[in-house]
Amino acid sequence: YKMAAPKDEEIGGMKTKLSKSERKAHKKQSKARQTLLRHEGINTSQEATQHLVVANAGMSNGVHREELWRLFETAGNLQDVVMVPGKPYAFVSYNDKKPASAAFTAFNGRMLKSPEELQQPNVTFYLNYIDEVPAQRSAGLELPPGLRLVEHFISPGCADRLVDGLGWTTQLHQQEDAEQTLKHRRVKHFGYEFRYDNNNVDKDKPLPGGLPDWCSQVIDKMMSEGHIKHRPDQITVNQYQPGQGIPPHVDTHSAFEDEISSLSLGGQTVMDFKHSSGKRVSVVLPARSLLVMTGEARYLWTHGIIPRKMDPVPVRGQEQSMTLARREVRTSFTFRKVRHTPCDCKYPSQCDSQPSKSGSTLPSSEEGAARLEQEHVHQVYEDIASHFSSTRHSPWPRVVDFLKTQPVGALVVDVGCGNGKYLGANRDVYALGNDRSCGLATICRDRQLEGFVCDALSVPIRTGTVDAAISIAVIHHFCTQERRLRAVKELARLLKPGGKALIYVWAFEQEYKNVKSNYLKDTKEPQTDDVRDKSTLIPDTTGTPACPQDNSELEQQSAGLPVHVNRTSFKSQDMLVPWHFRDGAKKRQKESQPCHSADAKQGNIAENPMNDTENGTEKPKADHGTKEKDATKQSETGNSRMQCTDNAEVENLTAVGTCVSPSQQDKNQDGPVYHRFYHVFKEGEVEKLCNCVPGVSVIDRYYDKGNWCVIIQKNV
């Protein structure tokens, strides 16, 4: 609801008419108060207290803690300033109410002068009293296994000598050290040139001169102190300007030995490490620090640097307080030992030297296939039915186009209809949906749609009675070729002679004709990281819950099927894709759970987990109550908004979920991570499958936003 702006206020028992600017400030303050309660669970107080919440003063607005401290200490004895990563507000605490009241009078509704008071221009603070500052998350999570950070590894003088030794030139190519200028950074290679086209080195073509002598002292120190076992013979030097970064990646297993070491010189930065389960930790890399990746951290976790000009970092000596640190030019030296034998690591699902192992455990029997689908398709979607439905609200245009070509009165069946979003696309046909999930079928019923529960391999509709059928993001959940073929045959059985069926399956090729799908494009990590120095780390809070406790065992789940890293290119056609289920969603799910049948879900309803809207990317429904351009709308600074935790593999992936307060975030990170089976189709594969079905012809095929699509017609 909207709270009307007050037209007057009482002072000493008499009403005083407010000015236009005062009414505006009251209105903005009220909206900020409602937004804090709705999105963050923060209750404000009508009475003066010693604590203030200051809207438009958050890290996402580009405001620094030091600026706030300087401003608010003018009102009295300031106790603390607490900033929350990715949020458009900050908390200010005084020793008593009097200075807090003075600060409220001085700053509420006033536009700050720039640059005298605040660097950011045109910022107006809106203040509210709160009884207490919400508890912030505790620090202390461990580094990913196999990751070590050594601060002050070299002296400032040694750092200067290393940078001077580079002798950066303006030439585009220099044979001896392979200097390059890439789109995102300046690069040099020594020993071997690292090829960015295949993420490998040409082991038969070492660069002339080997490693430079001025690196020997650093390598000797790394070896003598036991940080590495293999003496590096390849060095890559990157120079990052503020705002530049590198995408998340795992260094190719077959290219280098176990240890990969990175020495940071110049400005500090934050490096993000992400596990295939979705867990992410962010590490501050101070100047002159050495980062060493071995074992799981090297082979299983991706690492990358978000392109931004400011990083959220802890305040030195006050690890629970955060501020923004402006990036400076940073030069990194990455030391690696070229591998000359195949990699035999314990992580075959991510290993390019062990391709056969990742897919060797697909079921060989019908019973085994049914069990895998029951555990990793049927039961998963039954458990997440209402949560899943909340992220599936926008029909895909080309599917709607197909449905609208059907004549008036036609019988159209949606096999694997999910929440029924296509059943109302053409009001002139009789649309009938079915799904293996009791939960999703009940959602269809609640929406007054015609739907029933059945298996996609056995649809209880007479043969040859259907004018048209659709199977959208269904068949890729069957785990064997035989079952996928049976699913297409069942679709064909339903059709009348001349009837058509549209089939969508997730594509292995997420880059087609030199254009990346939105699944790959939408990789910007939200700037809501909470980052701790050294080994004091915390996970990302923008929708990625904690992964199972024993991360090293995660990829061994479900008979060794690889767990896909969301928003990355596919490495295997058969895999498990995570679904992050939030506690708030769990509560809503329980409240609306229609049934609890253990076998109620078939692998025929899950749509491409990233592609729901017109652009093929999962989007949240708009919150029409938060459009104001002030405290109730977060600044775009740092790629961040008033962020809901998500459920649809977005890292941010970010989509629809439960908004939580900082004090709730620890609990919400405990939400389970489900793993769904997918077989992603390569180009031509779905047509070949359909051509194996007697009595039908493929009349059209196309690529639509990361999916292969075909239209089949039953022969007359």
XYZ file of C-alpha atoms in Angstrom:
716
model
C 0.000 0.000 0.000
C 1.032 3.619 -0.395
C 1.248 5.889 2.602
C -0.028 9.391 1.873
C 2.400 12.199 2.464
C 1.440 14.199 5.570
C 0.120 17.663 4.929
C 0.893 19.036 8.392
C 2.402 18.066 11.715
C 1.732 18.888 15.350
C 4.220 21.037 17.239
C 3.347 21.911 20.862
C -0.311 20.970 20.342
C -0.632 23.197 17.252
C -0.720 22.039 13.631
C 1.868 23.511 11.301
C 1.543 23.244 7.544
C 4.531 21.491 5.949
C 6.336 22.954 2.984
C 6.454 21.134 -0.339
C 10.055 19.996 0.263
C 9.149 18.759 3.753
C 6.203 16.769 2.435
C 8.470 15.264 -0.209
C 11.022 14.287 2.428
C 8.299 12.670 4.548
C 7.071 10.705 1.547
C 10.550 9.496 0.608
C 11.289 8.624 4.205
C 8.074 6.618 4.409
C 8.880 4.733 1.219
C 12.347 3.963 2.495
C 10.805 2.651 5.716
C 8.390 0.404 3.820
C 11.120 -0.890 1.540
C 13.380 -1.768 4.451
C 10.593 -3.718 6.103
C 9.406 -5.442 2.951
C 12.779 -6.388 1.499
C 15.039 -6.622 4.503
C 12.782 -7.275 7.485
C 14.106 -4.185 9.274
C 11.588 -2.494 11.573
C 11.986 1.230 12.078
C 11.000 3.130 15.232
C 8.714 6.110 15.566
C 10.630 7.194 18.660
C 14.161 8.579 18.686
C 16.864 5.983 19.410
C 20.653 5.946 19.304
C 20.670 3.972 16.012
C 19.878 5.261 12.540
C 19.433 3.572 9.180
C 20.456 5.914 6.364
C 18.927 5.226 2.949
C 20.933 6.180 -0.161
C 24.141 5.868 1.894
C 25.011 2.283 0.975
C 27.952 0.672 -0.703
C 25.842 0.080 -3.802
C 25.359 3.859 -4.003
C 29.120 4.273 -4.177
C 29.329 5.836 -0.704
C 32.438 5.162 1.379
C 32.379 4.392 5.074
C 35.010 7.061 5.680
C 32.724 9.687 4.134
C 29.833 8.705 6.380
C 32.034 8.713 9.464
C 33.286 12.212 8.679
C 29.750 13.522 8.131
C 27.987 11.932 11.091
C 30.667 12.472 13.715
C 29.853 16.183 13.493
C 26.592 15.461 15.346
C 28.222 13.973 18.418
C 29.995 10.962 19.874
C 29.806 8.471 16.990
C 29.985 4.809 17.995
C 30.000 2.900 14.691
C 29.125 2.976 11.003
C 28.084 -0.370 9.517
C 27.813 -0.882 5.767
C 26.315 -3.955 4.131
C 27.669 -5.165 0.758
C 25.298 -4.581 -2.133
C 22.737 -2.615 -0.115
C 21.552 0.999 -0.597
C 21.677 1.888 3.082
C 24.054 2.034 6.058
C 23.651 1.954 9.834
C 24.931 4.740 12.079
C 25.139 4.315 15.866
C 25.775 6.872 18.616
C 26.350 6.464 22.338
C 22.945 7.970 23.151
C 19.838 9.457 21.549
C 20.839 13.126 21.595
C 23.519 13.054 18.858
C 21.384 10.636 16.839
C 18.540 13.144 16.958
C 20.910 15.919 15.924
C 22.116 13.850 12.963
C 18.526 13.113 11.977
C 17.732 16.838 11.943
C 20.917 17.691 10.050
C 20.784 15.118 7.256
C 17.292 13.733 6.751
C 15.878 14.813 3.394
C 18.869 17.003 2.572
C 20.859 16.692 -0.625
C 24.551 16.411 0.203
C 26.956 18.892 -1.298
C 29.415 17.428 -3.784
C 32.330 17.141 -3.501
C 32.563 18.997 -0.168
C 30.437 16.502 1.776
C 30.155 13.503 -0.545
C 31.968 12.480 -3.720
C 28.789 11.148 -5.323
C 26.683 14.005 -6.732
C 22.939 14.519 -6.226
C 22.567 12.195 -3.238
C 19.822 12.820 -0.685
C 19.850 10.898 2.599
C 16.619 9.652 4.186
C 16.942 8.603 7.821
C 14.895 6.413 10.129
C 15.424 5.366 13.730
C 15.827 1.674 14.555
C 15.973 -0.048 17.931
C 19.113 -2.021 17.107
C 21.477 -2.657 14.235
C 20.717 -6.080 12.677
C 23.406 -8.643 13.425
C 25.804 -9.045 10.548
C 27.001 -12.429 9.396
C 29.930 -13.876 11.226
C 33.207 -14.375 9.429
C 35.547 -17.311 9.556
C 34.627 -19.676 6.716
C 37.612 -21.634 5.519
C 39.377 -21.128 2.233
C 38.554 -23.625 -0.507
C 40.604 -26.800 0.148
C 44.036 -26.431 -1.377
C 44.072 -22.614 -1.419
C 46.738 -20.650 0.493
C 47.332 -16.908 0.752
C 50.676 -15.552 1.932
C 50.714 -11.812 2.650
C 53.860 -9.650 2.313
C 55.529 -12.446 0.367
C 58.109 -10.113 -1.147
C 59.520 -6.731 -0.142
C 58.467 -3.450 -1.764
C 61.911 -3.205 -3.364
C 61.613 -6.655 -4.899
C 58.151 -5.766 -6.215
C 59.557 -2.666 -7.920
C 62.335 -4.697 -9.540
C 59.857 -7.227 -10.917
C 57.678 -4.551 -12.499
C 60.734 -2.724 -13.881
C 61.967 -5.988 -15.363
C 58.879 -6.271 -17.539
C 59.953 -3.434 -19.779
C 56.461 -2.914 -21.119
C 56.609 -1.768 -24.741
C 54.064 -0.340 -27.134
C 54.792 -3.013 -29.750
C 51.964 -5.397 -30.540
C 54.222 -8.434 -30.600
C 57.641 -9.170 -29.265
C 58.900 -12.663 -30.056
C 61.074 -13.177 -26.991
C 58.430 -12.684 -24.317
C 55.197 -12.762 -26.352
C 53.740 -9.447 -25.246
C 50.088 -8.985 -26.082
C 47.377 -6.421 -25.609
C 44.058 -8.143 -24.935
C 40.626 -6.579 -24.815
C 40.544 -6.568 -21.011
C 44.173 -6.312 -19.984
C 47.823 -6.162 -20.997
C 49.594 -9.520 -21.043
C 53.113 -10.979 -21.325
C 54.213 -14.601 -21.456
C 57.552 -16.152 -20.590
C 58.726 -19.716 -21.147
C 55.646 -20.743 -23.128
C 52.936 -18.614 -24.661
C 49.527 -19.216 -23.140
C 46.991 -19.487 -25.957
C 43.634 -17.962 -25.131
C 41.923 -19.629 -28.089
C 42.211 -23.080 -26.490
C 43.320 -22.207 -22.923
C 46.494 -24.219 -23.337
C 50.146 -23.935 -24.332
C 52.001 -25.354 -27.308
C 54.321 -27.677 -25.426
C 56.521 -28.223 -28.483
C 57.167 -24.503 -29.014
C 58.823 -22.943 -25.960
C 59.570 -19.242 -26.228
C 63.224 -18.303 -26.740
C 65.143 -17.350 -23.628
C 63.076 -19.285 -21.095
C 62.254 -17.475 -17.870
C 63.987 -14.153 -17.137
C 66.704 -14.079 -14.488
C 64.884 -11.397 -12.477
C 62.166 -13.967 -11.599
C 64.594 -16.528 -10.184
C 64.697 -15.013 -6.696
C 60.923 -15.197 -6.366
C 60.781 -18.791 -7.632
C 63.589 -19.837 -5.295
C 61.696 -18.329 -2.363
C 58.481 -20.136 -3.333
C 60.360 -23.443 -3.527
C 62.441 -23.022 -0.364
C 59.426 -22.066 1.756
C 57.491 -25.090 0.515
C 54.689 -23.258 -1.230
C 55.205 -25.276 -4.442
C 56.807 -28.597 -5.373
C 57.269 -28.133 -9.126
C 59.618 -25.447 -10.388
C 57.650 -23.205 -12.793
C 58.706 -22.984 -16.419
C 55.873 -20.725 -17.623
C 54.900 -17.237 -16.434
C 51.962 -15.116 -17.539
C 51.943 -11.459 -16.484
C 48.653 -9.532 -16.569
C 48.273 -5.821 -15.984
C 44.778 -4.795 -14.901
C 43.473 -1.254 -15.080
C 40.689 -0.312 -12.620
C 37.445 -1.778 -13.883
C 39.057 -4.705 -15.698
C 38.754 -8.354 -14.701
C 38.774 -11.933 -15.919
C 35.813 -14.325 -16.280
C 35.518 -17.318 -13.938
C 37.549 -20.282 -15.170
C 39.543 -23.361 -14.181
C 43.034 -23.600 -15.647
C 43.124 -26.495 -18.118
C 44.035 -29.667 -16.240
C 46.165 -31.176 -18.998
C 48.143 -27.977 -19.533
C 49.801 -27.519 -16.126
C 50.881 -29.398 -13.021
C 49.101 -29.163 -9.692
C 50.326 -25.841 -8.273
C 49.338 -22.532 -9.817
C 50.696 -19.470 -8.015
C 49.763 -15.823 -8.445
C 51.800 -12.884 -7.118
C 49.884 -9.583 -6.884
C 51.733 -6.286 -7.244
C 50.427 -2.711 -7.211
C 46.777 -2.339 -6.257
C 44.817 -4.947 -4.323
C 41.811 -6.755 -5.757
C 39.189 -9.330 -4.827
C 39.250 -12.778 -6.451
C 36.111 -14.905 -6.433
C 36.242 -18.684 -6.113
C 33.165 -20.693 -7.019
C 32.357 -24.369 -6.489
C 30.213 -26.316 -8.948
C 27.508 -26.494 -6.270
C 27.148 -22.703 -6.345
C 29.093 -21.923 -3.167
C 31.346 -18.907 -3.594
C 33.987 -17.312 -1.425
C 35.797 -14.083 -2.179
C 39.364 -13.381 -1.171
C 41.097 -10.025 -0.827
C 44.479 -10.160 -2.576
C 46.648 -7.431 -1.025
C 49.662 -5.992 -2.789
C 52.725 -8.263 -2.633
C 50.670 -11.298 -1.606
C 51.142 -14.794 -3.038
C 48.115 -16.975 -3.775
C 48.747 -20.702 -4.302
C 46.088 -23.020 -5.740
C 46.508 -26.779 -5.382
C 44.218 -29.806 -5.307
C 40.509 -29.022 -5.171
C 41.008 -25.243 -5.384
C 43.070 -25.667 -8.543
C 41.087 -28.411 -10.302
C 37.462 -27.953 -9.218
C 36.776 -24.338 -8.175
C 36.592 -21.599 -10.779
C 38.414 -18.360 -10.049
C 37.900 -14.941 -11.577
C 37.857 -11.194 -10.988
C 34.648 -9.195 -11.396
C 35.183 -6.155 -13.642
C 34.439 -3.154 -11.411
C 36.258 -0.095 -10.132
C 35.525 -0.542 -6.417
C 35.525 -3.633 -4.213
C 33.645 -4.193 -0.943
C 36.321 -5.009 1.637
C 36.523 -5.242 5.425
C 37.747 -2.318 7.469
C 41.173 -3.140 8.870
C 40.888 -4.054 12.514
C 37.077 -4.133 12.308
C 36.394 -7.239 10.272
C 32.616 -6.967 10.737
C 32.558 -3.479 9.173
C 32.745 -3.075 5.420
C 33.724 -0.269 3.123
C 34.541 0.297 -0.522
C 38.110 0.225 -1.787
C 38.899 1.887 -5.079
C 40.985 -0.281 -7.385
C 44.379 0.787 -8.658
C 46.536 -0.602 -11.442
C 47.424 -4.180 -10.503
C 50.056 -6.449 -12.043
C 49.845 -10.186 -11.447
C 52.539 -12.780 -12.081
C 51.115 -16.295 -12.559
C 53.657 -19.111 -12.184
C 52.913 -22.556 -13.671
C 54.717 -25.777 -14.542
C 53.798 -27.186 -17.968
C 52.464 -30.746 -17.732
C 53.869 -33.351 -20.135
C 51.748 -36.323 -19.024
C 47.959 -36.728 -18.846
C 46.276 -35.367 -15.727
C 45.171 -38.055 -13.283
C 43.490 -35.800 -10.708
C 40.606 -36.860 -8.463
C 38.136 -34.627 -10.316
C 37.345 -36.430 -13.592
C 34.138 -34.492 -14.162
C 36.192 -31.337 -14.783
C 39.260 -33.021 -16.295
C 40.002 -32.858 -20.008
C 42.470 -35.767 -19.670
C 39.744 -38.094 -18.372
C 36.766 -37.528 -20.676
C 35.502 -41.089 -20.559
C 35.110 -41.184 -16.798
C 32.577 -38.390 -16.530
C 29.971 -40.196 -18.603
C 30.850 -43.780 -17.834
C 28.204 -44.230 -15.172
C 25.001 -43.519 -17.092
C 22.505 -46.322 -16.468
C 22.811 -49.310 -18.770
C 19.438 -50.787 -17.837
C 15.859 -49.549 -17.990
C 15.561 -49.973 -14.227
C 18.705 -47.951 -13.594
C 17.516 -45.167 -15.888
C 14.169 -45.025 -14.123
C 15.892 -44.819 -10.734
C 18.170 -41.969 -11.840
C 15.242 -39.987 -13.231
C 13.194 -40.655 -10.121
C 15.932 -39.240 -7.884
C 17.242 -36.426 -10.063
C 14.158 -35.369 -12.006
C 10.838 -36.550 -10.590
C 11.502 -36.070 -6.900
C 13.417 -32.828 -7.396
C 10.575 -31.144 -9.249
C 8.031 -32.467 -6.787
C 10.062 -30.912 -3.968
C 10.451 -27.539 -5.694
C 7.135 -27.353 -7.576
C 5.788 -24.025 -6.294
C 9.273 -22.510 -6.132
C 9.950 -23.604 -9.704
C 6.573 -22.278 -10.832
C 7.355 -18.825 -9.422
C 10.203 -18.547 -11.947
C 8.183 -19.663 -14.981
C 5.851 -16.885 -15.940
C 6.726 -15.647 -19.453
C 5.865 -17.821 -22.485
C 8.538 -18.022 -25.168
C 7.401 -16.090 -28.283
C 8.099 -18.761 -30.906
C 6.211 -21.371 -28.915
C 3.259 -18.974 -28.713
C 3.537 -18.387 -32.475
C 3.237 -22.141 -33.073
C 0.201 -22.395 -30.825
C -1.533 -19.455 -32.491
C -1.285 -21.109 -35.913
C -3.678 -23.843 -34.770
C -7.238 -23.567 -36.091
C -10.227 -22.674 -33.947
C -11.429 -25.642 -31.933
C -8.220 -27.654 -32.346
C -7.187 -30.047 -29.578
C -3.670 -29.121 -28.385
C -1.783 -31.127 -25.777
C 1.166 -29.792 -23.772
C 3.124 -32.855 -22.635
C 5.071 -31.754 -19.596
C 3.114 -28.543 -19.129
C 4.741 -27.482 -15.849
C 2.665 -24.677 -14.341
C 0.587 -24.380 -17.531
C 1.961 -21.126 -18.841
C 1.267 -22.189 -22.455
C -2.243 -23.540 -21.874
C -3.793 -20.090 -22.246
C -1.639 -18.873 -25.126
C -4.422 -19.448 -27.700
C -7.936 -19.042 -26.335
C -9.453 -20.388 -29.586
C -8.200 -23.955 -29.083
C -8.924 -26.611 -26.501
C -5.658 -26.883 -24.563
C -4.966 -29.857 -22.344
C -1.826 -30.172 -20.215
C -0.229 -33.038 -18.349
C 2.736 -33.359 -16.077
C 4.303 -36.023 -13.907
C 4.464 -33.582 -10.986
C 1.408 -33.622 -8.765
C 2.491 -30.227 -7.417
C 2.676 -28.563 -10.827
C -0.547 -30.180 -12.030
C -2.279 -28.784 -8.952
C -0.954 -25.302 -9.776
C -2.569 -25.684 -13.212
C -5.835 -26.656 -11.553
C -5.669 -23.668 -9.215
C -5.272 -21.443 -12.277
C -8.447 -22.938 -13.782
C -6.439 -24.727 -16.475
C -7.125 -28.226 -17.788
C -4.342 -30.522 -16.622
C -3.723 -33.964 -15.197
C -0.888 -36.106 -13.851
C 0.806 -38.657 -16.101
C 4.147 -39.845 -17.404
C 5.448 -38.432 -20.682
C 6.220 -41.984 -21.808
C 2.620 -43.065 -21.340
C 0.012 -40.359 -21.978
C -3.576 -41.597 -21.456
C -5.009 -40.025 -24.610
C -6.324 -41.996 -27.593
C -4.021 -42.551 -30.533
C -4.455 -40.143 -33.442
C -6.802 -37.682 -31.736
C -4.641 -34.605 -31.200
C -4.294 -31.752 -33.697
C -1.059 -30.405 -32.228
C 1.287 -31.092 -29.328
C 4.191 -29.338 -27.680
C 7.051 -30.714 -25.613
C 8.981 -27.762 -24.245
C 12.206 -28.481 -22.347
C 11.108 -32.013 -21.530
C 13.008 -34.641 -23.477
C 16.423 -33.485 -22.254
C 15.528 -34.905 -18.818
C 15.479 -38.512 -20.059
C 18.830 -40.119 -19.353
C 19.127 -42.668 -22.171
C 18.742 -42.507 -25.934
C 16.090 -45.234 -25.800
C 13.898 -43.276 -23.380
C 14.306 -40.054 -25.346
C 13.205 -41.914 -28.483
C 10.191 -43.368 -26.636
C 9.169 -39.857 -25.594
C 9.153 -38.661 -29.230
C 7.250 -41.770 -30.343
C 4.618 -41.091 -27.680
C 4.182 -37.547 -28.992
C 3.794 -38.880 -32.535
C 1.243 -41.487 -31.396
C -1.077 -38.774 -30.099
C -1.165 -36.807 -33.376
C -3.815 -37.039 -36.044
C -2.527 -37.576 -39.598
C -1.219 -34.154 -40.580
C -0.920 -33.078 -36.947
C 2.202 -31.255 -35.790
C 4.344 -31.294 -32.670
C 6.876 -28.715 -31.511
C 9.873 -29.954 -29.495
C 12.357 -27.792 -27.566
C 15.522 -29.207 -25.951
C 18.475 -27.481 -24.305
C 21.416 -27.043 -26.689
C 24.992 -28.076 -26.027
C 26.023 -25.147 -28.210
C 25.345 -22.083 -26.086
C 27.306 -20.054 -28.640
C 25.856 -20.328 -32.127
C 26.961 -18.473 -35.237
C 29.407 -16.452 -33.119
C 26.604 -15.210 -30.847
C 26.477 -16.256 -27.200
C 23.149 -17.231 -25.720
C 21.787 -15.160 -22.874
C 22.638 -18.090 -20.618
C 26.320 -17.302 -21.191
C 25.938 -13.541 -21.603
C 24.274 -13.021 -18.238
C 27.432 -13.640 -16.201
C 27.843 -10.355 -14.327
C 28.323 -11.215 -10.691
C 26.227 -9.032 -8.397
C 28.296 -6.756 -6.233
C 26.901 -8.048 -2.985
C 29.979 -9.908 -1.930
C 31.108 -9.810 1.649
C 34.838 -10.170 1.517
C 37.265 -10.980 4.288
C 41.003 -10.579 4.437
C 43.310 -13.575 4.490
C 41.520 -16.739 5.538
C 38.516 -14.919 6.971
C 36.000 -15.393 4.176
C 32.314 -15.524 3.592
C 30.240 -16.897 0.714
C 28.323 -14.899 -1.850
C 24.899 -13.806 -0.615
C 23.047 -13.145 -3.847
C 21.275 -16.415 -4.197
C 23.867 -19.136 -3.704
C 23.293 -21.202 -0.600
C 25.944 -23.157 1.170
C 26.937 -26.311 -0.638
C 27.175 -29.697 1.079
C 29.754 -29.748 3.831
C 32.168 -32.028 2.029
C 32.726 -30.187 -1.234
C 35.416 -32.592 -2.395
C 32.835 -35.361 -2.527
C 30.195 -33.371 -4.368
C 31.184 -34.414 -7.853
C 31.067 -38.057 -6.805
C 27.319 -37.775 -6.275
C 24.926 -39.769 -8.434
C 27.367 -42.288 -9.763
C 29.944 -39.740 -10.783
C 27.869 -37.555 -13.123
C 29.509 -34.149 -13.495
C 27.883 -31.199 -11.744
C 27.566 -28.283 -14.147
C 28.848 -24.838 -13.185
C 25.963 -22.516 -13.971
C 26.380 -19.825 -16.614
C 29.351 -21.604 -18.228
C 29.730 -23.564 -21.459
C 28.841 -27.226 -21.268
C 31.698 -29.698 -20.966
C 29.539 -32.812 -21.011
C 26.226 -33.715 -22.621
C 25.050 -35.656 -19.575
C 25.262 -33.856 -16.249
C 23.546 -32.593 -13.120
C 22.419 -28.946 -12.990
C 21.992 -27.344 -9.545
C 18.806 -25.701 -8.311
C 19.258 -23.537 -5.206
C 16.258 -23.725 -2.912
C 15.929 -20.894 -0.392
C 14.432 -21.245 3.074
C 11.784 -18.615 2.358
C 10.743 -20.529 -0.713
C 10.691 -23.731 1.328
C 8.236 -22.127 3.736
C 5.959 -21.033 0.925
C 6.272 -24.453 -0.670
C 5.145 -26.200 2.508
C 2.228 -23.835 2.845
C 1.033 -24.605 -0.665
C 2.235 -28.210 -1.031
C -0.593 -30.069 -2.753
C 0.655 -33.615 -2.364
C 3.670 -35.607 -1.273
C 3.812 -38.518 -3.680
C 7.352 -39.804 -3.958
C 6.880 -40.754 -7.601
C 4.845 -37.771 -8.636
C 7.303 -36.073 -10.951
C 8.507 -37.020 -14.392
C 11.474 -35.668 -16.245
C 9.194 -33.954 -18.626
C 8.477 -30.618 -17.059
C 11.657 -28.789 -16.273
C 12.323 -26.034 -18.712
C 15.742 -24.706 -19.527
C 16.653 -23.404 -16.067
C 17.944 -20.164 -17.495
C 15.498 -19.528 -20.286
C 12.063 -18.417 -19.273
C 11.533 -14.950 -20.613
C 11.657 -13.572 -24.104
C 15.390 -13.115 -24.088
C 16.030 -16.581 -22.782
C 17.065 -15.454 -19.328
C 15.340 -16.017 -16.022
C 13.970 -12.755 -14.688
C 12.139 -11.824 -11.513
C 8.684 -10.374 -11.659
C 8.734 -6.648 -11.235
C 8.114 -5.212 -7.815
C 5.979 -2.248 -8.790
C 6.242 -0.807 -5.343
C 9.927 0.029 -5.530
C 10.408 2.248 -8.560
C 11.334 5.492 -6.898
C 14.725 6.925 -7.724
C 15.998 7.282 -4.211
C 16.202 5.155 -1.088
C 13.703 2.684 -2.460
C 15.620 2.083 -5.626
C 19.186 0.930 -5.423
C 21.877 2.727 -7.357
C 23.348 0.835 -10.290
C 26.833 1.516 -8.950
C 28.750 -1.717 -8.864
C 26.200 -3.720 -10.900
C 23.927 -4.094 -7.881
C 20.279 -3.614 -7.043
C 18.043 -4.192 -4.054
C 18.665 -7.872 -4.430
C 16.382 -10.805 -3.729
C 18.059 -14.150 -3.182
C 17.360 -16.299 -6.183
C 16.556 -19.818 -7.107
C 17.321 -20.190 -10.755
C 21.059 -20.805 -10.961
C 21.943 -17.243 -11.501
C 24.615 -16.100 -9.537
C 23.418 -14.717 -9.490
C 22.128 -16.261 -11.418
C 20.499 -14.763 -10.140
C 15.849 -14.609 -10.256
C 12.894 -14.907 -8.083
C 13.184 -15.867 -4.466
C 12.980 -14.615 -0.929
C 14.320 -11.258 0.194
C 16.036 -11.549 3.546
C 17.538 -9.267 6.149
C 21.228 -9.505 6.999
C 20.343 -11.184 10.263
C 18.520 -13.892 8.369
C 21.142 -14.611 5.775
C 23.105 -17.201 7.702
C 20.004 -19.281 8.134
C 18.941 -18.899 4.538
C 22.267 -20.084 3.239
C 21.399 -23.504 4.648
C 18.749 -24.112 1.966
C 19.274 -27.356 0.051
C 20.845 -27.603 -3.389
C 18.995 -29.992 -5.688
C 20.611 -31.566 -8.732
C 18.592 -32.223 -11.877
C 19.672 -34.529 -14.689
C 20.056 -33.048 -18.174
C 21.154 -34.392 -21.533
C 21.989 -31.372 -23.690
C 21.594 -31.904 -27.427
C 24.217 -31.185 -30.064
C 23.312 -29.695 -33.434
C 21.408 -32.185 -35.584
C 20.867 -34.618 -32.715
C 17.189 -33.917 -32.113
C 16.404 -34.153 -35.851
C 18.205 -37.492 -36.014
C 16.174 -38.675 -33.040
C 12.898 -37.661 -34.694
C 13.889 -39.299 -37.985
C 14.046 -42.612 -36.124
C 10.299 -42.392 -35.478
C 8.279 -44.089 -38.235
C 5.423 -42.169 -39.767
C 6.617 -38.613 -39.049
C 8.702 -36.036 -40.882
C 10.772 -33.122 -39.643
C 9.307 -30.064 -41.378
C 11.233 -27.324 -39.575
C 14.216 -26.902 -37.291
C 15.769 -23.833 -35.692
C 17.909 -22.540 -32.826
C 16.110 -20.359 -30.293
C 18.059 -18.697 -27.485
C 20.133 -21.686 -26.458
C 17.670 -24.413 -27.481
C 17.409 -26.742 -30.474
C 13.874 -26.833 -31.781
C 12.082 -29.010 -34.329
C 8.562 -29.283 -35.685
C 7.467 -32.752 -36.731
C 4.359 -33.687 -38.725
C 2.553 -37.015 -38.779
C 2.327 -38.382 -42.288
C -1.102 -38.483 -43.894
